[in-house]
Short mmCIF file of C-alpha atoms in Angstrom, two decimals:
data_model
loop_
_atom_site.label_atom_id
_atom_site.label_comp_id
_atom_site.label_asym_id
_atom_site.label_seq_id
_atom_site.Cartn_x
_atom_site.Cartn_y
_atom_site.Cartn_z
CA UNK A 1 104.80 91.71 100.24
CA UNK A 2 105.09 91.66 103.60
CA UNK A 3 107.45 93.94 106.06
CA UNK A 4 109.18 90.82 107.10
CA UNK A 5 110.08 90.04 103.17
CA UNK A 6 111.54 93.52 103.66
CA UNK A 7 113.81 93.05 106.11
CA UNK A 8 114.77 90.16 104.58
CA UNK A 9 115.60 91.56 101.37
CA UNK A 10 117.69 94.60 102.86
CA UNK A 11 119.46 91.72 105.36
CA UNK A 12 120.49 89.66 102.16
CA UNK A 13 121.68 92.87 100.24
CA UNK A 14 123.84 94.12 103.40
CA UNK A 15 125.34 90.04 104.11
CA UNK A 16 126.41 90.81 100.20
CA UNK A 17 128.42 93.56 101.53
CA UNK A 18 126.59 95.85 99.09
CA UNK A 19 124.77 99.17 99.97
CA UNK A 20 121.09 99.75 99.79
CA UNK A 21 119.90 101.75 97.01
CA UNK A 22 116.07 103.12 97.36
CA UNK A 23 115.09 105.25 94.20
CA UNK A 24 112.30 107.47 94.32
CA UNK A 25 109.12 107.55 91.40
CA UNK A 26 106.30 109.53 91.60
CA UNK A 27 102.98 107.05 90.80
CA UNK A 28 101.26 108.40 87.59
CA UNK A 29 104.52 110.41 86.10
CA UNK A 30 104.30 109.51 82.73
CA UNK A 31 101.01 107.94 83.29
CA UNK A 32 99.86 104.89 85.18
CA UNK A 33 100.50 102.51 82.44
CA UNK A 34 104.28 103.62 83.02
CA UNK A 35 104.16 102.00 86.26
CA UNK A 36 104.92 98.41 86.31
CA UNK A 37 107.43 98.91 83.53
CA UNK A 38 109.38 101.49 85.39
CA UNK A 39 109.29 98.94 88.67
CA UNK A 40 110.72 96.41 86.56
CA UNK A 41 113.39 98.87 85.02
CA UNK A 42 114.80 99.65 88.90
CA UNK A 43 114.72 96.03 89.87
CA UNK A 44 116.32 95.40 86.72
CA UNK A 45 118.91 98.23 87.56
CA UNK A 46 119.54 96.49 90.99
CA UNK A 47 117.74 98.81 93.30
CA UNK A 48 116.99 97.23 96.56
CA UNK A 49 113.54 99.03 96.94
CA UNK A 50 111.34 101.00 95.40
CA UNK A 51 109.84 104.49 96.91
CA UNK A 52 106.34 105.04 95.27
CA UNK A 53 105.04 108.50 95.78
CA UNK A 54 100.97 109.02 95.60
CA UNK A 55 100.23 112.04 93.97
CA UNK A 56 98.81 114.67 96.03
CA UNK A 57 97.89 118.28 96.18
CA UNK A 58 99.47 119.67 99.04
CA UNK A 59 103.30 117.92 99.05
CA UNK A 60 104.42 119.87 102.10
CA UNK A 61 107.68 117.79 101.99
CA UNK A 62 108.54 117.77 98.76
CA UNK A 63 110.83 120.13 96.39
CA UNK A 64 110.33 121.73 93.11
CA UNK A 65 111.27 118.57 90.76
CA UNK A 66 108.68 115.82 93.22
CA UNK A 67 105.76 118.52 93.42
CA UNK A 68 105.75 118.96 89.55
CA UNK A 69 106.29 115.29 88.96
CA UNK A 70 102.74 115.22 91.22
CA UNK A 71 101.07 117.91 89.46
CA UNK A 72 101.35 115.95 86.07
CA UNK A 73 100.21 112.80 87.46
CA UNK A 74 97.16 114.21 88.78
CA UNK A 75 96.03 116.17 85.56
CA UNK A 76 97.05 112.97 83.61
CA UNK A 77 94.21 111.26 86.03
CA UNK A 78 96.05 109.44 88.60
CA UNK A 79 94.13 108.57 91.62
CA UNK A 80 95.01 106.62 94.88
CA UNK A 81 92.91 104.00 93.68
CA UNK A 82 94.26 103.79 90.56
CA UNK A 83 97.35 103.74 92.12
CA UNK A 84 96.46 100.68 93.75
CA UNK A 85 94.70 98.89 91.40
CA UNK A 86 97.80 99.18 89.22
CA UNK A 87 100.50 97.51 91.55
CA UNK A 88 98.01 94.93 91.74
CA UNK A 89 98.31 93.33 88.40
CA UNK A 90 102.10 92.83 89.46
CA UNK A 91 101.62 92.17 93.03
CA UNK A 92 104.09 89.12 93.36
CA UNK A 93 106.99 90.83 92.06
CA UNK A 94 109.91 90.50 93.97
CA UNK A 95 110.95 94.07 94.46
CA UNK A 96 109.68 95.68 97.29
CA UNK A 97 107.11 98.85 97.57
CA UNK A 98 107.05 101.68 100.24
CA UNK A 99 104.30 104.45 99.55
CA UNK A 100 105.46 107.64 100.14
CA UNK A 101 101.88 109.44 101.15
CA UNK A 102 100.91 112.22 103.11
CA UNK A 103 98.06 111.59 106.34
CA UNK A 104 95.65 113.76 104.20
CA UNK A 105 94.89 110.79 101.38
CA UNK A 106 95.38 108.25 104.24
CA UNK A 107 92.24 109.91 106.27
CA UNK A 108 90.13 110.15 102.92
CA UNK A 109 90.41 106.80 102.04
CA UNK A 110 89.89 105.34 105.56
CA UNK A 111 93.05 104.23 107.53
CA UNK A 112 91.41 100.57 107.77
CA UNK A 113 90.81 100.33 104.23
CA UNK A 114 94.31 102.19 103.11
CA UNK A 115 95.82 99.63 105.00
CA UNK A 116 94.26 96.70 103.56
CA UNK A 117 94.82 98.14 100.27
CA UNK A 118 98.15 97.77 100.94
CA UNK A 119 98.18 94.77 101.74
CA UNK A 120 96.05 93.57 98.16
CA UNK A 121 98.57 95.81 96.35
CA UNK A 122 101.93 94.12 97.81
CA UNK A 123 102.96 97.02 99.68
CA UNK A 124 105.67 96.63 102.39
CA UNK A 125 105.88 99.88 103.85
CA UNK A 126 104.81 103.29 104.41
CA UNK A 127 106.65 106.96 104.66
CA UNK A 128 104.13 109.35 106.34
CA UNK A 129 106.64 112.36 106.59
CA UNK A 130 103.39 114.60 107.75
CA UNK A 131 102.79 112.36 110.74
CA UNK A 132 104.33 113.49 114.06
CA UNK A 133 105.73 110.42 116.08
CA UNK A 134 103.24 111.73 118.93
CA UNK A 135 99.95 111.26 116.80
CA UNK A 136 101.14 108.21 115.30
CA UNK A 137 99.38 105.64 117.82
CA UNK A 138 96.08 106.38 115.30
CA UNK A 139 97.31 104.38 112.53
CA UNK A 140 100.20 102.07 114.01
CA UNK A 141 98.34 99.39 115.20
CA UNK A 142 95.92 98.64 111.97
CA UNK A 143 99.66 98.43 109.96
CA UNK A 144 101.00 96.10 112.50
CA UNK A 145 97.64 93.76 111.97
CA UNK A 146 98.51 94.41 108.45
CA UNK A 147 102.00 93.73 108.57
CA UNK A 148 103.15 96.72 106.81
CA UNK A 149 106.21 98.59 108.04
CA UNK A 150 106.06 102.20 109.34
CA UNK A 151 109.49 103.61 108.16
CA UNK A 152 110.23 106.87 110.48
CA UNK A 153 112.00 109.96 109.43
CA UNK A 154 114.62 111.48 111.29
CA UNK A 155 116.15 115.17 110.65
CA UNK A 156 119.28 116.44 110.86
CA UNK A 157 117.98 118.74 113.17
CA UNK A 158 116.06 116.79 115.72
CA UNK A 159 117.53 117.00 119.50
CA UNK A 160 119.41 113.63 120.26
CA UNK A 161 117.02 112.30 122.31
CA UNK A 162 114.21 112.40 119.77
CA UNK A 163 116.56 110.76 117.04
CA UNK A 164 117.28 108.29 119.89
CA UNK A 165 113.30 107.31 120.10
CA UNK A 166 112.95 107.31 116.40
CA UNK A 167 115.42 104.88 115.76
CA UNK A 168 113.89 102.26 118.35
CA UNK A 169 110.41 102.77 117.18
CA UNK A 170 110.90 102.68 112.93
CA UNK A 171 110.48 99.52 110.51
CA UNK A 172 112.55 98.33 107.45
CA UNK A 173 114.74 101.56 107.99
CA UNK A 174 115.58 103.94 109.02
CA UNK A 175 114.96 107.27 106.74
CA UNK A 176 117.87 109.71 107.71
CA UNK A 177 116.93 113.62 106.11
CA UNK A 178 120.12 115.18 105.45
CA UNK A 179 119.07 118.61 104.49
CA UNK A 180 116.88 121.29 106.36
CA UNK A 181 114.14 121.95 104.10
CA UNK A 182 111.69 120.01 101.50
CA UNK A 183 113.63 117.34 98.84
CA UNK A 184 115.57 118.29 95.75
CA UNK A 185 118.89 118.09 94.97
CA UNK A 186 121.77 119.62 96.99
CA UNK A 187 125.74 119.91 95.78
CA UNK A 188 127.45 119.16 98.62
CA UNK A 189 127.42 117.65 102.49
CA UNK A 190 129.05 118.76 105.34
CA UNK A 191 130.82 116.73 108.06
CA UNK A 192 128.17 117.47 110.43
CA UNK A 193 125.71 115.10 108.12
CA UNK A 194 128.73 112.49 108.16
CA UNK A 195 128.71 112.98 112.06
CA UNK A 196 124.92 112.61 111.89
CA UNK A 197 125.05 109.69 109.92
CA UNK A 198 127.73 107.76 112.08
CA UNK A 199 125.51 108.67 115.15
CA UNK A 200 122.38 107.05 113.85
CA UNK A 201 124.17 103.77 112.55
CA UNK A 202 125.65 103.64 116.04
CA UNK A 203 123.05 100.81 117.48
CA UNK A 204 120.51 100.66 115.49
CA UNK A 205 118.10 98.57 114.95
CA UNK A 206 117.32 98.88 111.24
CA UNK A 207 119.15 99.94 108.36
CA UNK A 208 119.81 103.60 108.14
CA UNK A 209 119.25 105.35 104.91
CA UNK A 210 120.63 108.67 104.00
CA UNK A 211 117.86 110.88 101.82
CA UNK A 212 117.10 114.33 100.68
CA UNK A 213 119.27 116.43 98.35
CA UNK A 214 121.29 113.17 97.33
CA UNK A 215 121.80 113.87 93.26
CA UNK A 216 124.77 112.41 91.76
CA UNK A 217 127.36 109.45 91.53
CA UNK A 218 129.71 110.87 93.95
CA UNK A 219 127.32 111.81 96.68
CA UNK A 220 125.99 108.50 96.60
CA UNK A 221 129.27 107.00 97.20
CA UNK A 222 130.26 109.47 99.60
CA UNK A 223 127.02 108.86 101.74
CA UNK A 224 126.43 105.48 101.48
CA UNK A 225 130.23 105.01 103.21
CA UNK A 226 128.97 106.45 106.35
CA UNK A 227 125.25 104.92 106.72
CA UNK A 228 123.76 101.70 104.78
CA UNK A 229 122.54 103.32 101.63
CA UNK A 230 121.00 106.17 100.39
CA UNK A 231 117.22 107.07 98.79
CA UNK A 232 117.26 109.40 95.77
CA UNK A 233 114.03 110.86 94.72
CA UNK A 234 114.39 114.02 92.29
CA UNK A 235 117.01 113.27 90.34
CA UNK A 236 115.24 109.75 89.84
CA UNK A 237 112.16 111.79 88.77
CA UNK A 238 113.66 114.28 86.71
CA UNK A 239 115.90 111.24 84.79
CA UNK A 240 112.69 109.62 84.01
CA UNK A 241 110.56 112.48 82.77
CA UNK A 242 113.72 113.36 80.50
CA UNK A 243 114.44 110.02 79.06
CA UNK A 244 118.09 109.56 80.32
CA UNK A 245 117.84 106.23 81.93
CA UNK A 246 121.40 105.76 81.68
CA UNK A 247 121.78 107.91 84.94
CA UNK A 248 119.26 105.56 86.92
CA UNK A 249 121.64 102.51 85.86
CA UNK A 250 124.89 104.88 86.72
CA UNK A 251 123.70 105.86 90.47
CA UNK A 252 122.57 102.42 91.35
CA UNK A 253 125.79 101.20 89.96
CA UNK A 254 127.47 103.63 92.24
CA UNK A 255 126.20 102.63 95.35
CA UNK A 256 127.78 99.14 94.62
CA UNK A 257 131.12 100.76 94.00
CA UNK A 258 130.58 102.52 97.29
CA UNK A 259 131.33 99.68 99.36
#
């Protein structure tokens, strides 16, 4: 799946007049046979894309709930090439795929070959939260050939000027962090993140997701009324490894009633 199927997912969602809704999985939680059914479970739920973590070793971005859901998919065997070879039995589903992935498993697996992998997997996108937007020239032209989207990151903290650059130069959408610090879930936000959010939706290009600490019902309504959706990663992970699926269905559900 293509960057350009996407975009034009995420278009048809927002013409709707309904938010985006991006949950989070870690690939291998639960085991890679879990996969494809838990894909179909979030399209089935109405998310609007899927986040697909690859398991690694050194999360440097990630809180306590993502790094443990890694550290039981890698003793339960997952691989990046298992990862891969999984999506591909359901490569023509309709839901799209961004990889979450740090530059580490990129580099290993050769950028050429990652991206092509991609590509053979039905991947639309990438999150690269270890890659600076000054380095990024070494892999940004082998995903344009590939037509897979490079979504940026932009932090609550970054000086306007750099948020300004980072929301010309990202794909698909654009990943707002509102928290200092690694993922996990957060109680509240303050008006500066509202501020923040406002800001960024202020001529961009893209989409702008809000991401990072979002864990319940309320904050996804909240946030999602001042940007065009929101990702939610650990409480995703954490409803899956304990069973309660009715929380998935509840959150996505939310961001509909946020609109």
């Amino acid at each position: 799946m293509s960057k350009q199927r996407l975009d034009a997912r995420f278009k048809e969602i927002l013409a709707r007049g309904d938010k985006l809704f991006v949950p989070y999985i870690m690939a291998g939680d639960g085991g890679l046979d879990a996969l494809n059914e838990r894909i179909q479970f979030l399209e089935t739920c109405g998310a609007s894309a899927i986040e697909l973590g690859l398991p690694f070793s050194d999360p440097v971005a990630d809180g306590e709930t993502i790094q443990e859901a890694g550290i039981r998919a890698l003793k339960s065997g997952a691989t990046v090439q298992g990862v891969f070879d999984t999506l591909k039995v359901s490569k023509e589903r309709n839901m799209p795929i961004i990889l979450m992935t740090y530059m580490n498993p990129v580099y290993r697996y050769g950028i050429e070959a990652f991206a092509k992998a991609c590509v053979d997997a039905g991947v639309s996108g990438l999150i690269i939260p270890d890659l600076p937007m000054e380095e990024e020239q070494m892999i940004t032209d082998i995903l344009t050939q590939h037509d897979i989207a490079l979504i940026r990151l932009v932090a609550l903290t970054s000086p306007t000027t750099r948020q300004e650059e980072l929301k010309k130069r990202t794909e698909g959408f654009l990943y707002a962090v509102t928290v200092t610090g690694t993922t996990g879930e957060r109680q509240t936000f303050t008006d500066r993140v509202h501020q923040y959010l406002a800001h960024l939706k202020n001529g961009a290009n893209t989409p702008v997701l809000a991401g990072f600490g979002v864990s319940s019902e309320e904050q996804v309504k909240m946030l999602s009324g001042h940007c065009d959706g929101v990702v939610v990663g650990s409480r995703i992970v954490k409803a899956f490894h304990e069973g309660d699926r009715a929380i998935i269905k509840a959150m996505i559900e939310a961001s509909k009633q946020s609109t």
